[in-house]
Tab-separated table of C-alpha atoms in Angstrom:
chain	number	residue	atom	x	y	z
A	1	UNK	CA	-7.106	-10.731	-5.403
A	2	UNK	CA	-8.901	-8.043	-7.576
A	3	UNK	CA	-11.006	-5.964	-6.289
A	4	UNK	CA	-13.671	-3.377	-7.488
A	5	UNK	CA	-12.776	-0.185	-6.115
A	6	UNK	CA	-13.006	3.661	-6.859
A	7	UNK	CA	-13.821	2.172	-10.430
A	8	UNK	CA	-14.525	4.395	-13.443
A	9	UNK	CA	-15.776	3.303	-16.556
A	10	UNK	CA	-17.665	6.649	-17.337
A	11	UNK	CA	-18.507	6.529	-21.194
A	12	UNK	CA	-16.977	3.357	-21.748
A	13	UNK	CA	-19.292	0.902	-23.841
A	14	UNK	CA	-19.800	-2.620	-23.079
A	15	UNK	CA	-21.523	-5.691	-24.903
A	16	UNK	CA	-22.100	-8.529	-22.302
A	17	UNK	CA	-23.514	-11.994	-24.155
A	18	UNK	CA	-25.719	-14.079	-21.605
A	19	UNK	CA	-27.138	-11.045	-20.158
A	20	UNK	CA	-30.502	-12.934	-18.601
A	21	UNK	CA	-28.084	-15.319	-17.144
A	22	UNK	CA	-27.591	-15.013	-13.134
A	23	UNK	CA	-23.641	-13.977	-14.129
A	24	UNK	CA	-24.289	-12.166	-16.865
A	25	UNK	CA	-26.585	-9.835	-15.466
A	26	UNK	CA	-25.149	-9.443	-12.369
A	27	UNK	CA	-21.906	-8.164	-14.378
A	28	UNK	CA	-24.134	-5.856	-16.410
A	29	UNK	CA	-25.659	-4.280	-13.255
A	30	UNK	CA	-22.092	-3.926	-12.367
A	31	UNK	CA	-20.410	-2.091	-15.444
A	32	UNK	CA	-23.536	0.314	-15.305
A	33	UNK	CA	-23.293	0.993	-11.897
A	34	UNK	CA	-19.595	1.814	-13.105
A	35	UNK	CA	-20.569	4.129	-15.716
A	36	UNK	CA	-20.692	2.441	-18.897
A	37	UNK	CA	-23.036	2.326	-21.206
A	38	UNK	CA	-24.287	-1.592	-21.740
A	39	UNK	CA	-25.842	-3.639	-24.486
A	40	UNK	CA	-27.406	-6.849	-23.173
A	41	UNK	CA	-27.325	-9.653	-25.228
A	42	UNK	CA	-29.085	-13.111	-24.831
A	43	UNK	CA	-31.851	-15.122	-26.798
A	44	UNK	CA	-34.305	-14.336	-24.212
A	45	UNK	CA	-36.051	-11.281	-25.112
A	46	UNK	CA	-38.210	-10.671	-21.942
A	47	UNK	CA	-35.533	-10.659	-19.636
A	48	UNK	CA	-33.237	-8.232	-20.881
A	49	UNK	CA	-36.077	-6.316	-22.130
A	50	UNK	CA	-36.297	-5.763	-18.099
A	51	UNK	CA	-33.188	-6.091	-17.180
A	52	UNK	CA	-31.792	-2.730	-19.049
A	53	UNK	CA	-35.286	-0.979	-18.139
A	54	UNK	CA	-34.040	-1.435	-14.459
A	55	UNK	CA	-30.786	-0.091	-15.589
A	56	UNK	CA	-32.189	2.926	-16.915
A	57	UNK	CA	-34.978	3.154	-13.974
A	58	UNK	CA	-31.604	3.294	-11.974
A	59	UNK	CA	-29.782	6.358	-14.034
A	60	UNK	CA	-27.597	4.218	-16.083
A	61	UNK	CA	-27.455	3.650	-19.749
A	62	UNK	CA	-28.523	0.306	-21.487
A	63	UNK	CA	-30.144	-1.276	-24.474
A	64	UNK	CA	-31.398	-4.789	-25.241
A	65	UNK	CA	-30.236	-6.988	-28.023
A	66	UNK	CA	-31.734	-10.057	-28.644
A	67	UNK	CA	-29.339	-12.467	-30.627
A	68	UNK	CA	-28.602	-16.175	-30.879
A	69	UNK	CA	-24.430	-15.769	-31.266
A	70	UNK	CA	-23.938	-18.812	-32.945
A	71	UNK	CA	-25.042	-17.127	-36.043
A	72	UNK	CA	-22.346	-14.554	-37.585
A	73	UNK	CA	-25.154	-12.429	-39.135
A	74	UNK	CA	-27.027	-11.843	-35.793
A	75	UNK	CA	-23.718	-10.998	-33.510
A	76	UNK	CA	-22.778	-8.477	-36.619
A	77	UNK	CA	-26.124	-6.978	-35.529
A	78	UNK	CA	-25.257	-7.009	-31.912
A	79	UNK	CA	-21.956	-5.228	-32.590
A	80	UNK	CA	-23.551	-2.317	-35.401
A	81	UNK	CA	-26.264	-1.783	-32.767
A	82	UNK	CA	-24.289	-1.175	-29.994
A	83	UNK	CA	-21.918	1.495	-32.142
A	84	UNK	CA	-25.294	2.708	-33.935
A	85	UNK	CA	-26.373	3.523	-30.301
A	86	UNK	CA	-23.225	4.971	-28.685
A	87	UNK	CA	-20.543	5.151	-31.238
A	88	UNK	CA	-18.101	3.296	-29.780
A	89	UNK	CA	-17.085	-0.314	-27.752
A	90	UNK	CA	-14.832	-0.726	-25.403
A	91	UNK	CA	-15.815	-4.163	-23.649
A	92	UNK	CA	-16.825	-7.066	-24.275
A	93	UNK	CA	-18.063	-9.781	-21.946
A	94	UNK	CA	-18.778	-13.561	-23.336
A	95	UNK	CA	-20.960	-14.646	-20.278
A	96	UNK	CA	-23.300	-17.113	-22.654
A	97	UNK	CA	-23.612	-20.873	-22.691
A	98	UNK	CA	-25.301	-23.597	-23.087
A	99	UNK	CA	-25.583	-27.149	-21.820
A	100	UNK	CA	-27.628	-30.377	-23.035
A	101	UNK	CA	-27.027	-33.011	-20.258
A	102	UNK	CA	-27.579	-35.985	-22.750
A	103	UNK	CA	-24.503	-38.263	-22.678
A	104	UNK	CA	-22.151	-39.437	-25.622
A	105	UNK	CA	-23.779	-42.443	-26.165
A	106	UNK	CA	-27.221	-40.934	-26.156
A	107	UNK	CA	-26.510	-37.255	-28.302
A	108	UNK	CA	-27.398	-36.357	-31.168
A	109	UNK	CA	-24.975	-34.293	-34.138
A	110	UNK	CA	-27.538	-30.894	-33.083
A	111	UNK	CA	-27.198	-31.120	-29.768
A	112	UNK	CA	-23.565	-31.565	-30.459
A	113	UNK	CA	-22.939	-29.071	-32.463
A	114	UNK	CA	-25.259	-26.392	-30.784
A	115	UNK	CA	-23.244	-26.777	-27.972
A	116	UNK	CA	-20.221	-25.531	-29.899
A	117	UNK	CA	-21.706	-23.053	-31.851
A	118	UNK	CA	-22.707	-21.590	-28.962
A	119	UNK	CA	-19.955	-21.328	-26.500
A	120	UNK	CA	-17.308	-21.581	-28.989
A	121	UNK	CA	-17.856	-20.081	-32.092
A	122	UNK	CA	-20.217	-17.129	-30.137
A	123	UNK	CA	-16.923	-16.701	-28.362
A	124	UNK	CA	-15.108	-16.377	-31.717
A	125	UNK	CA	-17.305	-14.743	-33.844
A	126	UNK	CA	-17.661	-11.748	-30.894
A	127	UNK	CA	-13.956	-11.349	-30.104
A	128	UNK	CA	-13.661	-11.497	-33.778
A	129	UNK	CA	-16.016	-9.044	-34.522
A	130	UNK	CA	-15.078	-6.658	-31.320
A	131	UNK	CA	-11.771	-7.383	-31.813
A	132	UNK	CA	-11.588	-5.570	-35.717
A	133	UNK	CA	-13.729	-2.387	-33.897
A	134	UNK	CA	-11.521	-1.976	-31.435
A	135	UNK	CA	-8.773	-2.306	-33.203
A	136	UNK	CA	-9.406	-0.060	-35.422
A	137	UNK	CA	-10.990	2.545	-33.416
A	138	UNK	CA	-9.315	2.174	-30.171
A	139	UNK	CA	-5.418	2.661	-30.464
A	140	UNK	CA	-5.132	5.598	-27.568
A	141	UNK	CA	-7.190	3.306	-25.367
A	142	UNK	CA	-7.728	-0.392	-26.168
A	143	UNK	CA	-10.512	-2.440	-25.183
A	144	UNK	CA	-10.969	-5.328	-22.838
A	145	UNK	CA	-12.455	-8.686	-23.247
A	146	UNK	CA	-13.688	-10.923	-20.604
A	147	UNK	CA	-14.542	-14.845	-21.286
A	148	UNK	CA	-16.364	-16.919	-18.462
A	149	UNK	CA	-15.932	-20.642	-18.770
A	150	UNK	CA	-18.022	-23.015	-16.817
A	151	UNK	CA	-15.432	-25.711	-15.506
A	152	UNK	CA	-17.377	-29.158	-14.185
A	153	UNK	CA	-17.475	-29.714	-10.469
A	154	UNK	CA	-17.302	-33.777	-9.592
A	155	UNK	CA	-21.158	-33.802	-8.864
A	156	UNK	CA	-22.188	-32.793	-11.962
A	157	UNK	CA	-23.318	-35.406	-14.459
A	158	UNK	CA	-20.526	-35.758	-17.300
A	159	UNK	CA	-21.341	-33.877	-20.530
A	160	UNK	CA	-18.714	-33.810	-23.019
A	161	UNK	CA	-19.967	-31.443	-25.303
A	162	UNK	CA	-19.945	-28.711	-22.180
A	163	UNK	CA	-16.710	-29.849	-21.448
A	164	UNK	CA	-15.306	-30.186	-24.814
A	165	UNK	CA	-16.646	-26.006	-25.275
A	166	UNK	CA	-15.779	-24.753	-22.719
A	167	UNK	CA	-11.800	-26.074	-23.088
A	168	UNK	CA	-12.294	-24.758	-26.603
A	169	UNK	CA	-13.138	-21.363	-25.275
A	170	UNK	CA	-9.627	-21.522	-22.790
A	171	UNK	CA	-7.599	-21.960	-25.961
A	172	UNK	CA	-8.926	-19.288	-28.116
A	173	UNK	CA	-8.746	-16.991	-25.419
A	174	UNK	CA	-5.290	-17.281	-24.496
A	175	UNK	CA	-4.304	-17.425	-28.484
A	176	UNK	CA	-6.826	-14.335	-28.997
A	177	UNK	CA	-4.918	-12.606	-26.338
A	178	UNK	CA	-1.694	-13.159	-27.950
A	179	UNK	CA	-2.752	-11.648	-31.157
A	180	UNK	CA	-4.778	-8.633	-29.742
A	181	UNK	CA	-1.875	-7.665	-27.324
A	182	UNK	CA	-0.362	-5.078	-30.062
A	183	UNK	CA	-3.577	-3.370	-29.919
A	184	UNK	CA	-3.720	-2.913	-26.184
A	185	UNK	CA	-6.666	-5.461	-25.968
A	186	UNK	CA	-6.443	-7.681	-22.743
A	187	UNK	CA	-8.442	-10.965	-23.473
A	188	UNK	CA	-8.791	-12.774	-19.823
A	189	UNK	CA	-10.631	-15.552	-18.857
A	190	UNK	CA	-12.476	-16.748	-15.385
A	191	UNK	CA	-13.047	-20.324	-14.428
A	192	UNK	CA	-15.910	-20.877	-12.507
A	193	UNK	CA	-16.334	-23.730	-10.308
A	194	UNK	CA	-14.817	-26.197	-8.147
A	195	UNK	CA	-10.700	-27.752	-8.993
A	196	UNK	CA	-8.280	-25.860	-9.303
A	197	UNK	CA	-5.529	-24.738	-11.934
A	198	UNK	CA	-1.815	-24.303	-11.182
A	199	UNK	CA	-1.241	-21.422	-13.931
A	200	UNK	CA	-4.866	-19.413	-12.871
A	201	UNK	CA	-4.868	-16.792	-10.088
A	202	UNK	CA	-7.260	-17.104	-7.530
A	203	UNK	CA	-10.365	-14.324	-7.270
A	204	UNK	CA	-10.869	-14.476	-3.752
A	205	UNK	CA	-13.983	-13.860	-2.304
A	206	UNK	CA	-15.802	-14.324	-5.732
A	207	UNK	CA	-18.027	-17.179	-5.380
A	208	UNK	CA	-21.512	-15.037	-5.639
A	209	UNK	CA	-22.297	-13.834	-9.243
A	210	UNK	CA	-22.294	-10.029	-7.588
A	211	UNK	CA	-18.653	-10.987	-6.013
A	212	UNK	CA	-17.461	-11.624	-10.063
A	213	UNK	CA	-19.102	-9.203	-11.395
A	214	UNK	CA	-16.892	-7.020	-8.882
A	215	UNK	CA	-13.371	-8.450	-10.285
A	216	UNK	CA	-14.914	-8.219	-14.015
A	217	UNK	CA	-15.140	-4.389	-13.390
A	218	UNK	CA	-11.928	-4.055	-12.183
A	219	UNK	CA	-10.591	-5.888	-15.088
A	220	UNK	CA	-12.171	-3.871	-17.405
A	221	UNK	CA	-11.068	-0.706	-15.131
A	222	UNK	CA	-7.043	-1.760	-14.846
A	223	UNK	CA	-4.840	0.782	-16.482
A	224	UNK	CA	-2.772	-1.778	-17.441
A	225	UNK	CA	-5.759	-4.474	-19.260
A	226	UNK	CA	-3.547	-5.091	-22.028
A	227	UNK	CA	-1.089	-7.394	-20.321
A	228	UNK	CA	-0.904	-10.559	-21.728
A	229	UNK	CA	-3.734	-13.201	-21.238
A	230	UNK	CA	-4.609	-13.889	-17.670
A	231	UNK	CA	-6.300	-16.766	-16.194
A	232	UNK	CA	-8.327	-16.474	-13.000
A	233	UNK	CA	-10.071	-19.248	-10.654
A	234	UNK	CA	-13.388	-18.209	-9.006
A	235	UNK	CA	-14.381	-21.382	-6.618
């Protein structure tokens, strides 16, 4: 179990994707509340417009970013924002996705393919991006860089472009991680939902989005982030 205690992120700076979602923001709310400094991402404009107000209403430090991260060009601007603000990043936190619920018979190539760009490539194109800043920038500390991946429970409908994604996004991680180790970057990943996996490690009490954001602060707050690529299961 991982738990969020006597955490200190003071000055750290973190970039959480999927910001207006009910994850995402609850682990934004959660790294300020820790003492970093947080640009909110998502596609939604109004909500993290409010969302980092109520940060800064609340004596932390936040921005607002609105970006679709399937495009290169706009999570570039995410990234030089955030350092244009703060001069620095530290964390990272790919909390975006999307799913159509049309079926394989029934999708289209877009819907197909906006799926992946999405959850996939988003999740490439910011650990990329990240990735090169903190390596570069970061060798006394490192950086840490959370992935959330939305695994299907057996009531949900099937969608194989979700499913397809979000496997996608298991495998880059764990490769990313492998590659980013040298650096002292610890790339992790957090399955939520119902199953279970023999080679994750179970986040107890973590099935509200305010018990996660909990464990992603710790993460990001372990001395020892760097470790290779961990899996965690949050039924």
């Amino acid at each position: 179990m991982i738990a969020a205690m006597n955490t200190n992120l003071t000055n750290q700076v973190a970039i959480v994707t999927g910001a207006a979602g009910p994850y995402g923001e609850a682990i934004a709310r959660a790294l300020a509340a820790a003492g970093a400094r947080v640009a909110l991402n998502d596609i939604n404009p109004d909500r993290i417009a409010r969302l980092a107000a109520e940060i800064r209403d609340s004596g932390g430090e936040a921005i607002d970013i609105t970006a679709d991260v399937g495009n290169k060009f706009q999570c570039v601007n995410i990234v030089e924002s955030t350092r244009e603000v703060w001069g620095r990043l530290d964390i990272l936190v790919n909390a975006i996705s999307v799913r159509p619920h049309t079926s394989v018979i029934k999708m289209d190539e877009w819907e197909w393919m906006r799926c992946m760009d999405v959850n996939l490539k988003g999740t490439f194109l910011m650990s990329q991006l990240c990735g090169r800043v903190m390596s570069d920038e970061n060798s006394d500390r490192g950086g840490a860089i959370i992935n959330l991946v939305h695994t299907e429970k057996p009531s949900d409908p099937i969608n194989a472009a979700f499913a397809a994604s979000m496997a996608g996004v298991v495998g880059f991680a764990h490769a990313c991680a492998r590659e980013y180790e040298p650096y002292r970057i610890g790339v992790h990943t957090i399955l939520l939902g119902e199953g279970d996996n023999p080679t994750a490690t179970r986040l107890d009490d973590a099935g509200l989005p305010t018990d996660l954001a909990a464990a992603v602060v710790a993460l990001c707050d372990d001395p020892d982030r760097a470790r290779p690529s961990r899996l965690f299961l949050a039924a």
